[in-house]
PDB file of C-alpha atoms in Angstrom:
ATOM      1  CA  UNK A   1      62.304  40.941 140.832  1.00 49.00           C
ATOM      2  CA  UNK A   2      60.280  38.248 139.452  1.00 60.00           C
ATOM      3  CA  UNK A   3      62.535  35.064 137.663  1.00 70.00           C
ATOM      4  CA  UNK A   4      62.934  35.455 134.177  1.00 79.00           C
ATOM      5  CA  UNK A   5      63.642  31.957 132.980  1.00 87.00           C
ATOM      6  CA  UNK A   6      59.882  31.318 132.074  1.00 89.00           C
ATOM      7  CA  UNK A   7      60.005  34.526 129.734  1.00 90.00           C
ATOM      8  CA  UNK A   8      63.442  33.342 128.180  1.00 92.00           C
ATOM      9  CA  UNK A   9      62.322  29.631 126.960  1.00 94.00           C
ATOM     10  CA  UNK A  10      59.155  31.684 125.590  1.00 94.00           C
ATOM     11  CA  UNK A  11      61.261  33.539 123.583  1.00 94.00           C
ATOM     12  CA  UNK A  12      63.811  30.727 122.501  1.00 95.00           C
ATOM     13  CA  UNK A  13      61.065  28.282 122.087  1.00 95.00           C
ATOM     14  CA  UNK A  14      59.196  30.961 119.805  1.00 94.00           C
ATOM     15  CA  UNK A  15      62.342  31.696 117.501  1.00 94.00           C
ATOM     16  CA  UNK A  16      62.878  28.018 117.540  1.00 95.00           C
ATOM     17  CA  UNK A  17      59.252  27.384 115.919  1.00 94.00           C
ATOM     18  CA  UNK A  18      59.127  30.420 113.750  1.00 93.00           C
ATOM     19  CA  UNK A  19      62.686  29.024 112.395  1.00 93.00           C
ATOM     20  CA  UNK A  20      61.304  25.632 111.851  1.00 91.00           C
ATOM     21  CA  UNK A  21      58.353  27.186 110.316  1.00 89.00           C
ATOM     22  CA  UNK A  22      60.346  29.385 108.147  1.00 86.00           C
ATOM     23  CA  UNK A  23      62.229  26.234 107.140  1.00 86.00           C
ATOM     24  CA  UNK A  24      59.111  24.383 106.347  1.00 84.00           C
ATOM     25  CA  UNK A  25      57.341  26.921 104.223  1.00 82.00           C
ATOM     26  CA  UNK A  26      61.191  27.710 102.787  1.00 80.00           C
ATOM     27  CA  UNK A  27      62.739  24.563 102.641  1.00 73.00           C
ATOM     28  CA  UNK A  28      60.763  21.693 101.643  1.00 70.00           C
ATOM     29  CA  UNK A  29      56.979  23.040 100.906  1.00 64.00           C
ATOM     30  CA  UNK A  30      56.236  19.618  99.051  1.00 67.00           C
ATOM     31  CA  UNK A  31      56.875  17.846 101.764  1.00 66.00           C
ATOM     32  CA  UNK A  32      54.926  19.981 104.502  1.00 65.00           C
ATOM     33  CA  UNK A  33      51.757  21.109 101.936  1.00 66.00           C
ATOM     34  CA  UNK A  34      49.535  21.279 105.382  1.00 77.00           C
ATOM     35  CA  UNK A  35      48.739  23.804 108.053  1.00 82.00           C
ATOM     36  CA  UNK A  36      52.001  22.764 110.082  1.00 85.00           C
ATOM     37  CA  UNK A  37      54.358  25.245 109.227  1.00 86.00           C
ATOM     38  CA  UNK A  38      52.083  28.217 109.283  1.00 89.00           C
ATOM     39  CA  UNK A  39      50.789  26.606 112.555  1.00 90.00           C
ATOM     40  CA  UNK A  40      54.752  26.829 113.990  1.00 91.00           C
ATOM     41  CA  UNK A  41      55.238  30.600 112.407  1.00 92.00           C
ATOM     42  CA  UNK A  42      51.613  31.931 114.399  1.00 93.00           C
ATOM     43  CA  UNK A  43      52.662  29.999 117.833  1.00 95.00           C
ATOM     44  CA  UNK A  44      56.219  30.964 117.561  1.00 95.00           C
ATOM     45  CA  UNK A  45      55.501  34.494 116.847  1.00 95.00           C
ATOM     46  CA  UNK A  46      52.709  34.652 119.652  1.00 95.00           C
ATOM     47  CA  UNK A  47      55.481  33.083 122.193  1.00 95.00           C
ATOM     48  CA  UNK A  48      58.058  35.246 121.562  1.00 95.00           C
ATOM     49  CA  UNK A  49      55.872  38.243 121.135  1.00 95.00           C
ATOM     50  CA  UNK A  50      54.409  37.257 124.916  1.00 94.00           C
ATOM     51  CA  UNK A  51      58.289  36.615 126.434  1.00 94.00           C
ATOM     52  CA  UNK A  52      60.170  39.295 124.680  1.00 94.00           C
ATOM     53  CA  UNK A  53      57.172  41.799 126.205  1.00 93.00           C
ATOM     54  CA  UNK A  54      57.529  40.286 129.781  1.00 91.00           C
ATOM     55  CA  UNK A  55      61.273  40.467 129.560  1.00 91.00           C
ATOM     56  CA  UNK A  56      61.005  44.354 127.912  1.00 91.00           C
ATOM     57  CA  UNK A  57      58.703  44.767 131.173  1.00 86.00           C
ATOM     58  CA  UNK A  58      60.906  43.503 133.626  1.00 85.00           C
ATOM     59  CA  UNK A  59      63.962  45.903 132.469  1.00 86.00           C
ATOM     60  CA  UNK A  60      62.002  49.027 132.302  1.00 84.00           C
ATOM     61  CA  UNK A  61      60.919  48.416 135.596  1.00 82.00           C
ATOM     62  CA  UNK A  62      64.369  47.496 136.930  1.00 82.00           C
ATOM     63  CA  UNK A  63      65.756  49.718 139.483  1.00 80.00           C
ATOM     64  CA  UNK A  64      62.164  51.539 139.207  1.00 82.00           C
ATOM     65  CA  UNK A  65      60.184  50.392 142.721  1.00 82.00           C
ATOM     66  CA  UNK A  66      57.924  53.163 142.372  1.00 82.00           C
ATOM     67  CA  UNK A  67      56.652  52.241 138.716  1.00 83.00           C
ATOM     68  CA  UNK A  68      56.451  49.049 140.031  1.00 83.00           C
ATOM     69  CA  UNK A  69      54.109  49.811 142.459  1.00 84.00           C
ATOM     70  CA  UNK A  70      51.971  51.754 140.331  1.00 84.00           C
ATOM     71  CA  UNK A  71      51.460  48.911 138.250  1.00 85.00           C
ATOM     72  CA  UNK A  72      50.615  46.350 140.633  1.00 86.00           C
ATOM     73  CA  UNK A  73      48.329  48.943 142.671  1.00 89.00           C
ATOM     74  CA  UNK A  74      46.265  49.781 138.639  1.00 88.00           C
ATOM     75  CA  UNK A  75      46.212  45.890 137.968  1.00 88.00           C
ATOM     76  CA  UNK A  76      44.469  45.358 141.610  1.00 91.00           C
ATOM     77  CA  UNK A  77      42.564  48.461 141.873  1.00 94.00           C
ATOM     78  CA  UNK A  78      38.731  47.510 141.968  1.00 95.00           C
ATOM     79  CA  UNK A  79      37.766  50.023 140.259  1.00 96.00           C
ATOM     80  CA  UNK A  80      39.871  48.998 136.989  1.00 95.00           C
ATOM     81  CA  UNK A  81      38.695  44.937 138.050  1.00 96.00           C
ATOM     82  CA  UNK A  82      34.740  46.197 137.613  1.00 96.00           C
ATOM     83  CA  UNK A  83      35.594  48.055 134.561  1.00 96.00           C
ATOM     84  CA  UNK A  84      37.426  44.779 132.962  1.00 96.00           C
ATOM     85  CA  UNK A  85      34.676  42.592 134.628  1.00 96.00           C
ATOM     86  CA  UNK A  86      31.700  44.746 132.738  1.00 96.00           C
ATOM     87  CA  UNK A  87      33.907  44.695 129.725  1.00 97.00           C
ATOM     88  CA  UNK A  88      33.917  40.841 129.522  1.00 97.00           C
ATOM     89  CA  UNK A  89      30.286  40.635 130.705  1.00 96.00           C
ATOM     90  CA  UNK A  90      29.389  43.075 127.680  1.00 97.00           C
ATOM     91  CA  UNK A  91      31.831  41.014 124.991  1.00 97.00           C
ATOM     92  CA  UNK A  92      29.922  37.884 126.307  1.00 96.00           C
ATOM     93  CA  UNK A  93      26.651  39.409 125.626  1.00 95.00           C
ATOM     94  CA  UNK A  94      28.101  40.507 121.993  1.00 96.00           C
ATOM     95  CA  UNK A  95      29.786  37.096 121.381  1.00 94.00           C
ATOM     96  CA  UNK A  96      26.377  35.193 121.918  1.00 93.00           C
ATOM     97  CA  UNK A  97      24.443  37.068 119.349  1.00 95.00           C
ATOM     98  CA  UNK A  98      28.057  37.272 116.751  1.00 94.00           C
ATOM     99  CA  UNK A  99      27.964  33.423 117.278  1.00 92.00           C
ATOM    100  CA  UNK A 100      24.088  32.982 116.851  1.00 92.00           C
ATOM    101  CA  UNK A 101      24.295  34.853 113.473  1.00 94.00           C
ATOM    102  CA  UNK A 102      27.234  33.327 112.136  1.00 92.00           C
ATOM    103  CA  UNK A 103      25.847  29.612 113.277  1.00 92.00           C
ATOM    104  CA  UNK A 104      22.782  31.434 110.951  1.00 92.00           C
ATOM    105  CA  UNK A 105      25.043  32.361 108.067  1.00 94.00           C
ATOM    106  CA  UNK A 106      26.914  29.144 107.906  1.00 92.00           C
ATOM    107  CA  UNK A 107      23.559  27.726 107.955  1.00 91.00           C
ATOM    108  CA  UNK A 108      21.845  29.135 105.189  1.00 93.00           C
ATOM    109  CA  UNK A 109      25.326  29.070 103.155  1.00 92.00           C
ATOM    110  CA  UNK A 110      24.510  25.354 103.519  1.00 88.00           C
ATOM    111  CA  UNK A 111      28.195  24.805 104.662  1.00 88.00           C
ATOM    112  CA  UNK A 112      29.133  21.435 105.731  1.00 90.00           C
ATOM    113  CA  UNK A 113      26.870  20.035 107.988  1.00 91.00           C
ATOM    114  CA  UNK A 114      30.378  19.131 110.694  1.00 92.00           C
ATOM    115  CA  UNK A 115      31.294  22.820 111.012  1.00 89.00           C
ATOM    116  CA  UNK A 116      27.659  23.767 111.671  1.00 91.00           C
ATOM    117  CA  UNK A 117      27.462  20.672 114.346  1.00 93.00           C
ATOM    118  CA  UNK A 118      31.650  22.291 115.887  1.00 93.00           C
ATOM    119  CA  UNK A 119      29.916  25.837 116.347  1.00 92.00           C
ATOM    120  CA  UNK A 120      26.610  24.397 117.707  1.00 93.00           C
ATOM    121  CA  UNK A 121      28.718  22.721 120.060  1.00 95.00           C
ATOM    122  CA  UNK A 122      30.869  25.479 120.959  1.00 93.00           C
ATOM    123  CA  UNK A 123      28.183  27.949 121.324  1.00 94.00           C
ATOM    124  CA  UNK A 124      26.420  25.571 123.882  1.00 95.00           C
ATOM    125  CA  UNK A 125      29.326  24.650 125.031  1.00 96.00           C
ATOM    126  CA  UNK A 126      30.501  28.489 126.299  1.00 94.00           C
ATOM    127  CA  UNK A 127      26.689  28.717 127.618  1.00 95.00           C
ATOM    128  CA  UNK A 128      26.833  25.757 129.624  1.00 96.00           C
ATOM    129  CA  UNK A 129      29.655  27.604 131.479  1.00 96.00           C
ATOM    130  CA  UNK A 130      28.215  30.333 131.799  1.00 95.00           C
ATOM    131  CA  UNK A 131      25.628  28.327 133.866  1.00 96.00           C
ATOM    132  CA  UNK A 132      28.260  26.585 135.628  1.00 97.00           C
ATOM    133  CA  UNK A 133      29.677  29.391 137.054  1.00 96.00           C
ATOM    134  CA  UNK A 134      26.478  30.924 137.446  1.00 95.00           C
ATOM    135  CA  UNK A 135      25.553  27.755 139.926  1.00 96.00           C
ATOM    136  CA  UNK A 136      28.807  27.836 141.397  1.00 96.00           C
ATOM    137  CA  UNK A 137      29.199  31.581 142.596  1.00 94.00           C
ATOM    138  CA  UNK A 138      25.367  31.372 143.558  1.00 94.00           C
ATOM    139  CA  UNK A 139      26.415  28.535 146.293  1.00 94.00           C
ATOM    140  CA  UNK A 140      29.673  30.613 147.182  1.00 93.00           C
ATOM    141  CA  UNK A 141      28.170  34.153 148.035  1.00 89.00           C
TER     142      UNK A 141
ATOM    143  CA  UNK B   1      22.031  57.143 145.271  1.00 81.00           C
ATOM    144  CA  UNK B   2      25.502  57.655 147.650  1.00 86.00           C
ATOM    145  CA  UNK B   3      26.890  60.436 147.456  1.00 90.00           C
ATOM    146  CA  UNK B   4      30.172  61.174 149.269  1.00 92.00           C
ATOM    147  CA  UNK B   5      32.608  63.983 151.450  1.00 93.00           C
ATOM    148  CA  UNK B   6      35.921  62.375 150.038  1.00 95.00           C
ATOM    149  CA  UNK B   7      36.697  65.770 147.874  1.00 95.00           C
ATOM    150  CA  UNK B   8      35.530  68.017 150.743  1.00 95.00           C
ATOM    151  CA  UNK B   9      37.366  65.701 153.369  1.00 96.00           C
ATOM    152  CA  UNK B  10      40.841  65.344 151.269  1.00 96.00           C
ATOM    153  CA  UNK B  11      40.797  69.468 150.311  1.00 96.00           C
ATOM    154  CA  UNK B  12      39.926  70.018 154.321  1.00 95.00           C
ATOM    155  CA  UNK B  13      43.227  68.183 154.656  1.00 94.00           C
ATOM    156  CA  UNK B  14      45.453  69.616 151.669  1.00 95.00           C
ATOM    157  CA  UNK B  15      46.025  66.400 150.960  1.00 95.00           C
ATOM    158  CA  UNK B  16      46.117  65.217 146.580  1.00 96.00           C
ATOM    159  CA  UNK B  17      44.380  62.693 144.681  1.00 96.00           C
ATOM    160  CA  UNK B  18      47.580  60.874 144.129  1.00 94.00           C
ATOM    161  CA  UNK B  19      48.483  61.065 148.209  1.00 94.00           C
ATOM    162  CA  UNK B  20      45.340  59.676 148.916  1.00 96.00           C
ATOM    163  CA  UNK B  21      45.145  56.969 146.099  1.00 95.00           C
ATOM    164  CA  UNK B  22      48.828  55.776 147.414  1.00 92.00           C
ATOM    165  CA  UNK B  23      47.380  55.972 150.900  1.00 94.00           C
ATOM    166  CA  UNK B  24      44.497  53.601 150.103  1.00 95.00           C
ATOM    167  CA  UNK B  25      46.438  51.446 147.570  1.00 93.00           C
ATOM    168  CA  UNK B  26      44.129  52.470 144.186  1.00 95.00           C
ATOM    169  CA  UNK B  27      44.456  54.535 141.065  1.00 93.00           C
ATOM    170  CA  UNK B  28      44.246  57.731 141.168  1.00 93.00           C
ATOM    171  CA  UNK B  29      41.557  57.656 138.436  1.00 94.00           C
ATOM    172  CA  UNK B  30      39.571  55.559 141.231  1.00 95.00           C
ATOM    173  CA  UNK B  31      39.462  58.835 143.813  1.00 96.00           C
ATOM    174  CA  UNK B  32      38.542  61.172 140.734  1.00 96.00           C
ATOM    175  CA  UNK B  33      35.755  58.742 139.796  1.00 95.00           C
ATOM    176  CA  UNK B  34      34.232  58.597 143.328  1.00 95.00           C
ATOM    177  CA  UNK B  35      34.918  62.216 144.110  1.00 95.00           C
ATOM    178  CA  UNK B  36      32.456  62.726 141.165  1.00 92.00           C
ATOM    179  CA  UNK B  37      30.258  60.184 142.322  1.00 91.00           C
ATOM    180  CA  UNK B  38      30.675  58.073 138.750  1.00 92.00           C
ATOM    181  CA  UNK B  39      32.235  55.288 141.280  1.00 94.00           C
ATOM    182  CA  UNK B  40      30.631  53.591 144.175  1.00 94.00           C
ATOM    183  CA  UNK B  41      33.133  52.031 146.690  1.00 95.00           C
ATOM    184  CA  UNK B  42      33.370  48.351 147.873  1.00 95.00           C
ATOM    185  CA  UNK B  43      32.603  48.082 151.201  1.00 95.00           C
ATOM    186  CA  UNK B  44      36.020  46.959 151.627  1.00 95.00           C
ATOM    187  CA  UNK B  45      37.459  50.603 150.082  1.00 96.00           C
ATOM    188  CA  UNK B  46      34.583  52.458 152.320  1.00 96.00           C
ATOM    189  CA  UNK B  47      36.310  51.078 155.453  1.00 96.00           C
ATOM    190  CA  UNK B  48      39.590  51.989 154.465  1.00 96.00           C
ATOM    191  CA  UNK B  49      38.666  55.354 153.331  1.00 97.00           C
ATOM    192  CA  UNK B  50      36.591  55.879 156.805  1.00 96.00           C
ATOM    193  CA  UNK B  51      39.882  55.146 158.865  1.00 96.00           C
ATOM    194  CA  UNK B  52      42.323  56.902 156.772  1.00 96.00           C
ATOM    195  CA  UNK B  53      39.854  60.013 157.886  1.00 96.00           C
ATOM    196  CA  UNK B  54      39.307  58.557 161.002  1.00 96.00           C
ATOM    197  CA  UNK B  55      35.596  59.001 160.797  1.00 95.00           C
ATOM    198  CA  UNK B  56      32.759  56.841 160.629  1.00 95.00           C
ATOM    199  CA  UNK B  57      31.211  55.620 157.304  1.00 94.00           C
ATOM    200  CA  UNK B  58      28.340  57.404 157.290  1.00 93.00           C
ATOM    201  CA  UNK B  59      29.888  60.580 157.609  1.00 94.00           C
ATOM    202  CA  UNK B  60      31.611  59.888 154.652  1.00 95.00           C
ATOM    203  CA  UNK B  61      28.718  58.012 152.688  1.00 94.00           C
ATOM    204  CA  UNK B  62      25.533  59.984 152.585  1.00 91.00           C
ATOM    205  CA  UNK B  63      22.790  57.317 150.987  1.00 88.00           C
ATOM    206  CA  UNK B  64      19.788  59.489 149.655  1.00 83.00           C
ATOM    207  CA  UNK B  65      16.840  57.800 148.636  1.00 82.00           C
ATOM    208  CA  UNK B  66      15.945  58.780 144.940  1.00 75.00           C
ATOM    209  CA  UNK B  67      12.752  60.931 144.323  1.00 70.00           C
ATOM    210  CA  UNK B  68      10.649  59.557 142.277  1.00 62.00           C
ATOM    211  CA  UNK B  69       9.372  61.425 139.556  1.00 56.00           C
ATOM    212  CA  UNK B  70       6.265  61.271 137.623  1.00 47.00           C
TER     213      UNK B  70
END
């Protein structure tokens, strides 16, 4: 059985920032007007959402080998790695035209010229890893 | 296109998907999907499969070229 100790400060750390967020918003909302305490409510809830899973994993497969096993032979089967792999080569495909139309939109919106220049950036950005890796695996196989 | 024996093989040998998928350490789904031929195996898989039969690849793997049609 894996340690759980990473999964428990995720979920501690989580409450802890949802808490403080909840205090914020709460508490004094003059004093924190910015994106800070909504900021602390998203992380904290994505923390302990992430460690409170993992631990709710660990005890339903607790005193279960054979579950266990099933789930570590699905998440290395190569059959379900292709299918993820074409799924995130599809998404990739999707994301470049979604972020090519929105650049567009934002464009002829005539938003502010910075958030144009961020999502130019980005979108070249992603591409120019694409290329990396494209490079890279091409010297590796 | 590959086409394979694995259903004829594994029935031959009254053996089930999910004996066979444990065997070979993949889903069950995996053997359905190349018993139907929807699934081509890694070379890696094809080598496992071919000595869990104890037979040689190409008994198992039948490549076919593809007619082509006009």
């Amino acid at each position: 059985m894996k340690s759980k100790s990473k999964e428990i400060v995720f979920v501690v750390v989580g409450l802890l920032l949802v808490a403080v967020g909840f205090l914020m918003l709460r508490g004094m909302p003059e004093a924190w007007g910015g994106p800070l305490p909504y900021l602390c409510l998203g992380i904290g809830a994505g923390a302990f959402g992430w460690g409170s899973g993992e631990l709710l994993k660990q005890r339903a497969l607790k005193g279960d080998p054979k579950l266990e096993k099933q789930l570590e032979v699905a998440a290395l089967d190569e059959r379900n790695v292709a299918l993820a792999n074409r799924a995130k080569a599809r998404a990739f495909d999707c994301m470049l035209y979604i972020f090519g139309a929105l650049m567009l939109a934002f464009a002829l919106m005539k938003a502010d010229l910075v958030f144009i220049l961020l999502l130019v950036g980005a979108y070249l950005l992603v591409v120019g890893i694409s290329v990396y890796y494209y490079i890279r695996y091409d010297k590796e196989m | 296109m590959l086409k394979n024996r694995l259903e004829e093989l594994r029935k031959q040998r009254g053996i089930r998907q999910e004996e066979l998928a444990e065997a070979l350490e993949v889903s069950r789904q995996t053997i359905g999907s190349l018993e139907n031929g929807r699934y081509n195996p890694s070379i890696l898989l094809a080598f496992k499969i071919s000595r869990y039969f104890g037979l040689p690849i190409e008994e198992i793997f039948l490549y076919e070229e593809e007619s082509e049609q006009n």
